[in-house]
mmCIF file of C-alpha atoms in Angstrom:
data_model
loop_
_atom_site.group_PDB
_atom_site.id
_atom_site.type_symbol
_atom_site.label_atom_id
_atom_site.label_comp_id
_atom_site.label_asym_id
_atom_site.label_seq_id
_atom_site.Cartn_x
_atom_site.Cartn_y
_atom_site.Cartn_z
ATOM 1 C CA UNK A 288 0.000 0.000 0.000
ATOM 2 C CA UNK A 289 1.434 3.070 -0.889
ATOM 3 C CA UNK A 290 1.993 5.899 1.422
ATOM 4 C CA UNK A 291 -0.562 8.973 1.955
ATOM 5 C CA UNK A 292 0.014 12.553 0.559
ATOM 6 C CA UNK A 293 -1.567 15.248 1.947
ATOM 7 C CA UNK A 294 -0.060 17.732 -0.632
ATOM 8 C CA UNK A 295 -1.036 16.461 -3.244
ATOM 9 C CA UNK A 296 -2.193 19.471 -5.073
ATOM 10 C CA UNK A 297 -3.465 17.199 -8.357
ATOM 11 C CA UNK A 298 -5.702 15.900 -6.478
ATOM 12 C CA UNK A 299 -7.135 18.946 -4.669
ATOM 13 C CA UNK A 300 -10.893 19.922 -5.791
ATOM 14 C CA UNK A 301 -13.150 23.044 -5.012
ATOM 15 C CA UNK A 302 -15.989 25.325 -5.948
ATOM 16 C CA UNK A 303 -15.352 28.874 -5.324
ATOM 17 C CA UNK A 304 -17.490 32.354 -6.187
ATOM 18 C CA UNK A 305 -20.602 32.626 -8.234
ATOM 19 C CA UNK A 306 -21.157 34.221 -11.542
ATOM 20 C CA UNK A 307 -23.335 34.615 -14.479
ATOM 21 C CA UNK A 308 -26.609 34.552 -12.750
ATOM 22 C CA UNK A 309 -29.710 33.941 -14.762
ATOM 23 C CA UNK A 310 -33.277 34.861 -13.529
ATOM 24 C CA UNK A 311 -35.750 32.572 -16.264
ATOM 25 C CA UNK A 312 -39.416 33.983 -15.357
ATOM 26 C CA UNK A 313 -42.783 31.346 -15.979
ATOM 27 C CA UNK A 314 -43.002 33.271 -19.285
ATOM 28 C CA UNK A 315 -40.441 35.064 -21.166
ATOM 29 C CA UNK A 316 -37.237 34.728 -22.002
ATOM 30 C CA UNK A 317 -33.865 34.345 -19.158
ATOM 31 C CA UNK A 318 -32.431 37.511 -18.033
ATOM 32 C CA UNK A 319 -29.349 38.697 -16.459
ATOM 33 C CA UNK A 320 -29.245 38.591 -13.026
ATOM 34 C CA UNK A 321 -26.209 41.280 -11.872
ATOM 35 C CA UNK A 322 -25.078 42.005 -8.352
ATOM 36 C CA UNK A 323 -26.040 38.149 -7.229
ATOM 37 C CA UNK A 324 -23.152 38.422 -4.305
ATOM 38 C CA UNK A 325 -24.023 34.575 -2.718
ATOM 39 C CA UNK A 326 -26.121 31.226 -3.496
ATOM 40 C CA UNK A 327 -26.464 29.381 0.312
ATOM 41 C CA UNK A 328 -27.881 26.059 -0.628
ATOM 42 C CA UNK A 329 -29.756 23.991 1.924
ATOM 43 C CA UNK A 330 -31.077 20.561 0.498
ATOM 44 C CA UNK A 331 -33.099 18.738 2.791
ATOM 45 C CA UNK A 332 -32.259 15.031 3.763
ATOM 46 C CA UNK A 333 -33.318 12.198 1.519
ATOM 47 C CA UNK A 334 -36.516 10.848 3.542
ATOM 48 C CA UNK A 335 -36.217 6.796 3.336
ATOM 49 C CA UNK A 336 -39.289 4.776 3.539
ATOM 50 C CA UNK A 337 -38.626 0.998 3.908
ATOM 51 C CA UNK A 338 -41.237 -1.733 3.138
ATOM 52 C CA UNK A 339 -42.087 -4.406 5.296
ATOM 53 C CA UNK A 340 -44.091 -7.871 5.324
ATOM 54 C CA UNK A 341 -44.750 -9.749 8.125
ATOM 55 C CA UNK A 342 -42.199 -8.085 9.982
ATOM 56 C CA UNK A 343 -39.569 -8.433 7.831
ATOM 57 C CA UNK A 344 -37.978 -5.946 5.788
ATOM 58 C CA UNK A 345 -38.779 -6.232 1.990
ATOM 59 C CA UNK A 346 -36.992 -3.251 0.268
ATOM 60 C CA UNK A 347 -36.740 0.265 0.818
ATOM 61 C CA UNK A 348 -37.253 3.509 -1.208
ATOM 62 C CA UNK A 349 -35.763 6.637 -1.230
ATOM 63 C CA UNK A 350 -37.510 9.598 -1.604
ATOM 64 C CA UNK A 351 -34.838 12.446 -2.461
ATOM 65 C CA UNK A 352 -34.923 15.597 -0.482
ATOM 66 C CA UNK A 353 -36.090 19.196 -1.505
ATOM 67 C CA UNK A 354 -33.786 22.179 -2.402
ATOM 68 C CA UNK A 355 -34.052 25.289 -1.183
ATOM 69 C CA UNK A 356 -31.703 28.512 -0.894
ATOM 70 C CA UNK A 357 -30.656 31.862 0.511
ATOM 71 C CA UNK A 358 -30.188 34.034 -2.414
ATOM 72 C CA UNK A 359 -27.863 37.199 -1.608
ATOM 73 C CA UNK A 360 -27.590 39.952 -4.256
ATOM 74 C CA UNK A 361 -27.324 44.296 -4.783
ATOM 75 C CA UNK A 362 -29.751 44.354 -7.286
ATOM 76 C CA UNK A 363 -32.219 42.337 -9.446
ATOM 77 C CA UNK A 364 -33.670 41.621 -12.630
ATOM 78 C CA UNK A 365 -36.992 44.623 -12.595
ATOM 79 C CA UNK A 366 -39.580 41.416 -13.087
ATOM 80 C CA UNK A 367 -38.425 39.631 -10.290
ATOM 81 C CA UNK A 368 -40.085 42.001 -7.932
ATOM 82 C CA UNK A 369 -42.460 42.862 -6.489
ATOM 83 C CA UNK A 370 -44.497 40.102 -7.997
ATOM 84 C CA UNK A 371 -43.186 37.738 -7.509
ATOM 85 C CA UNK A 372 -41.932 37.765 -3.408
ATOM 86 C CA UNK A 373 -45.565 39.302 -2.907
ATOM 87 C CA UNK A 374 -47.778 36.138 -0.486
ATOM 88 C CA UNK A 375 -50.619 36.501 -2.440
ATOM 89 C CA UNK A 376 -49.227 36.712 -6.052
ATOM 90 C CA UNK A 377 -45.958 34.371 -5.585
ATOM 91 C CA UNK A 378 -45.309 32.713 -9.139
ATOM 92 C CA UNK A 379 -42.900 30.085 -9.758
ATOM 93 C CA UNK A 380 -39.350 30.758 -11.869
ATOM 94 C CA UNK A 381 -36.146 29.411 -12.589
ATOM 95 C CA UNK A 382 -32.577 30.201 -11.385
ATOM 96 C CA UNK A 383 -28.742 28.918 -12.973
ATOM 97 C CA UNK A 384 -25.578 29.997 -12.008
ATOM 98 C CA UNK A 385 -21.510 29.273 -12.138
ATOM 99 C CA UNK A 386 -19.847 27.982 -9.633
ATOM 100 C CA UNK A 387 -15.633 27.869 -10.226
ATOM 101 C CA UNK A 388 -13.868 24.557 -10.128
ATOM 102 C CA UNK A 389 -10.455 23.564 -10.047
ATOM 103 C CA UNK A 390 -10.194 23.438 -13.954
ATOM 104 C CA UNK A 391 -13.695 24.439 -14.777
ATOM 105 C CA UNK A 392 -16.645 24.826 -13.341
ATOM 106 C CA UNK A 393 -19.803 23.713 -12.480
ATOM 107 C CA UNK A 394 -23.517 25.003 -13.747
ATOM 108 C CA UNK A 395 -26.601 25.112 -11.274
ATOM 109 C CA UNK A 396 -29.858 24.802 -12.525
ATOM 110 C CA UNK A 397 -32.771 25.546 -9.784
ATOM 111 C CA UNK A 398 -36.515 24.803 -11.260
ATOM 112 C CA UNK A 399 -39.799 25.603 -10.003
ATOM 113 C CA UNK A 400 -38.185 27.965 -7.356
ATOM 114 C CA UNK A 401 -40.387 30.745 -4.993
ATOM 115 C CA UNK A 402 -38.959 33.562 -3.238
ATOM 116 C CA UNK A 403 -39.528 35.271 0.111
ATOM 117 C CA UNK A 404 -37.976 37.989 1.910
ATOM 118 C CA UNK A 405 -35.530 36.708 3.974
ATOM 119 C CA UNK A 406 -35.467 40.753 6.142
ATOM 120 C CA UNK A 407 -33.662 43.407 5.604
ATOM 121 C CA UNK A 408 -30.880 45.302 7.060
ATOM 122 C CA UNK A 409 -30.520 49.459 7.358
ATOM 123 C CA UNK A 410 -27.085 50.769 9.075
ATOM 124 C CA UNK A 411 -26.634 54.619 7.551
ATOM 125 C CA UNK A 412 -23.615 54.905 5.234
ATOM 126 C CA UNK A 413 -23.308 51.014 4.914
ATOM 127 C CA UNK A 414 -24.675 48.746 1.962
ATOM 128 C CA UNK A 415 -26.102 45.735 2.635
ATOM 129 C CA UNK A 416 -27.557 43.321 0.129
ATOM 130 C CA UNK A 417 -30.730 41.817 -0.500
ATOM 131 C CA UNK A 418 -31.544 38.528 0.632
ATOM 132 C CA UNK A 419 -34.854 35.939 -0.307
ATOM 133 C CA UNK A 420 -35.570 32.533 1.147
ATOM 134 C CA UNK A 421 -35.965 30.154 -2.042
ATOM 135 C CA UNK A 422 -37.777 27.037 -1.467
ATOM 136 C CA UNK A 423 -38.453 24.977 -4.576
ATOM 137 C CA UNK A 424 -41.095 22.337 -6.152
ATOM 138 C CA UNK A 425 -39.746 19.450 -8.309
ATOM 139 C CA UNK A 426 -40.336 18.710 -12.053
ATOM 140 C CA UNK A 427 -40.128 15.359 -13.753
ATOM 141 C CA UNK A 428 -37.072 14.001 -14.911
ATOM 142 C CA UNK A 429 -35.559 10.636 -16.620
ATOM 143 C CA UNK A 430 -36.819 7.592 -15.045
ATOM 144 C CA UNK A 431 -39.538 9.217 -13.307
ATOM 145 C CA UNK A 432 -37.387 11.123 -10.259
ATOM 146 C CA UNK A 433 -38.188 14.437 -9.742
ATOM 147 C CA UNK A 434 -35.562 16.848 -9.984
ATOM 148 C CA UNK A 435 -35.562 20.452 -8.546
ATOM 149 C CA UNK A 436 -31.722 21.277 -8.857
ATOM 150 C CA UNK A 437 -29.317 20.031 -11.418
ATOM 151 C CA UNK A 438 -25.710 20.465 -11.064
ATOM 152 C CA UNK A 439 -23.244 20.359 -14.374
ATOM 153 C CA UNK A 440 -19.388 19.782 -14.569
ATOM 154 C CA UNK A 441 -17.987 21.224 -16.742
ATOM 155 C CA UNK A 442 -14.375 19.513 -16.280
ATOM 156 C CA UNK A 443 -16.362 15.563 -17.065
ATOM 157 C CA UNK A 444 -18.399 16.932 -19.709
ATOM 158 C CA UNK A 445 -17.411 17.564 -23.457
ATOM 159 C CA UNK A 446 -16.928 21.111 -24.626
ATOM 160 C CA UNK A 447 -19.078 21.073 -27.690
ATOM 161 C CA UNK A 448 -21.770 19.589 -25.345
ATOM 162 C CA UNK A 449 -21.205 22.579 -22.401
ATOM 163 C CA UNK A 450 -21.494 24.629 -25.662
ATOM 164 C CA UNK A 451 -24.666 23.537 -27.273
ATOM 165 C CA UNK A 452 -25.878 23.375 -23.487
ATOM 166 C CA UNK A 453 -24.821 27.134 -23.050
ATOM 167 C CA UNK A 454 -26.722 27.807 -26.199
ATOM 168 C CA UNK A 455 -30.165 26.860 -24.699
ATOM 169 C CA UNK A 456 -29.466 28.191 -21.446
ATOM 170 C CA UNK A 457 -27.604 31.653 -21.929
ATOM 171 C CA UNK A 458 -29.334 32.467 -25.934
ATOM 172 C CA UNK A 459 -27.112 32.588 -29.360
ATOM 173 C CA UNK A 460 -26.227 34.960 -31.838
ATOM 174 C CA UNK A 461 -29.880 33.734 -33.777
ATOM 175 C CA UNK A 462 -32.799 36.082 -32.853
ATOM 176 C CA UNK A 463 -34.857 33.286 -32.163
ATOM 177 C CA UNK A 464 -32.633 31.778 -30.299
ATOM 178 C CA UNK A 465 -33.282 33.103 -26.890
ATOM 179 C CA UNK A 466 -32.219 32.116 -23.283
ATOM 180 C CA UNK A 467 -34.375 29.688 -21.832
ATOM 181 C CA UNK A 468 -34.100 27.332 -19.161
ATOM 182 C CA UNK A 469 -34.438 23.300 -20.313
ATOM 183 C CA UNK A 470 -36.486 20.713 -18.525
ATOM 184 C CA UNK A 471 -34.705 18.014 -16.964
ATOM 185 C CA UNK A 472 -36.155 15.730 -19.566
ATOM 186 C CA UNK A 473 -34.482 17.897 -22.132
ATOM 187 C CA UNK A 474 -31.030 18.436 -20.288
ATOM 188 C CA UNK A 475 -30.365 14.703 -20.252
ATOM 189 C CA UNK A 476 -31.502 14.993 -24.627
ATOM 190 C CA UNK A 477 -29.346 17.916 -24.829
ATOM 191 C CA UNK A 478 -26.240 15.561 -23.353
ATOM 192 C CA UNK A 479 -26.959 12.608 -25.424
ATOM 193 C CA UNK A 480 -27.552 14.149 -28.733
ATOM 194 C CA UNK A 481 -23.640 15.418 -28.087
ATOM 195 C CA UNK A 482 -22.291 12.255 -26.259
ATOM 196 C CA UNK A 483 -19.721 9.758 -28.203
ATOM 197 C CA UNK A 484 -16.972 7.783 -26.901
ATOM 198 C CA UNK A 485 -13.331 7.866 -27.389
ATOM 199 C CA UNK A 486 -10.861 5.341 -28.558
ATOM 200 C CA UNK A 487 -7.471 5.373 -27.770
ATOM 201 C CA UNK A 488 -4.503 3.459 -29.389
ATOM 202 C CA UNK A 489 -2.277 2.220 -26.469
ATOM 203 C CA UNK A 490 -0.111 1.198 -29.043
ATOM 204 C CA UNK A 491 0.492 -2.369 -27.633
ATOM 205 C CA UNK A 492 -2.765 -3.646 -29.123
ATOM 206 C CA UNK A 493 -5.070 -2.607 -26.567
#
């Protein structure tokens, strides 16, 4: 067994920052989303239900647990508010963002999200940001799971895949080709449509 490195910095990994922010409203195209300062995720716990017959246990499912967030940010897109962090008229939007990898980084996806305010802070001559309490409702995705927060790595994934992702998810050059945010059914299309394998020649016959 070979000996452990702690310094290793090859192997190190992390996710640092957030960027391009991207507010996608129930109808209408995605729009910018500038001065987003943090993203505090807080998934809840998968909730397990085993099965039992005549006291013995038969299987168990899983049911995954629900995202939700503290958004932080010193301004916002004009149609996310008021209407949208108002009780009575509360609609339902999407959210993506960047996180920053080691060699990459990684592309959140947040569906069926609603917002509350999470209070507010006044000190005179000092800036504080905005903050909202996201809580979220899952969509369908492959296989029947319900997904309410994708997460895509950039450093695993092929470029012209991230690209033709990008395309759907931050608009092209085409006028009708504006931002939008995919369904999970169509983020796992998107992903095959651009997937192939590689072969490599080792050279020794393999």
């Amino acid at each position: 067994m070979s000996k452990l490195i702690w310094d290793d910095i090859a192997a190190r990994d992390y996710e640092a920052g957030v960027d391009r922010g991207v507010f996608y409203p129930l109808n209408g195209p995605g729009q910018v989303w500038n001065g987003l300062v943090s993203v505090e995720e807080s998934p809840s716990e998968a909730d397990d239900r085993p099965r039992y017959l005549d006291g013995k246990r038969i299987g168990n499912r899983r049911r995954l647990g629900e995202f939700s967030a503290t958004v932080s940010a010193f301004t916002y897109p004009t149609s996310f508010s008021p209407g949208l962090v108002e009780p009575i008229r509360r609609t339902h939007f999407g959210l993506s963002y960047r996180t920053q990898s080691r060699e990459g980084y990684k592309i959140h996806l947040v569906y069926n999200a609603i917002a509350s305010p999470a209070g507010s802070n006044y000190v005179y001559d000092e800036t504080y940001p905005f903050q909202w309490l996201l809580t979220t409702r899952g969509e369908l995705g492959p296989d029947g799971m319900i997904v309410s927060h994708f997460i895509i790595d950039t450093e695993v994934a092929y470029p012209e895949t991230i690209a033709a992702f990008e395309k759907v998810l931050y608009g092209g050059d085409e006028a009708e080709a504006e931002a939008r945010l995919p369904s999970p059914l169509e983020v796992f299309d998107i992903f095959e449509a651009n997937s192939h394998f590689r072969v490599i020649d080792n050279g020794d016959g393999t």
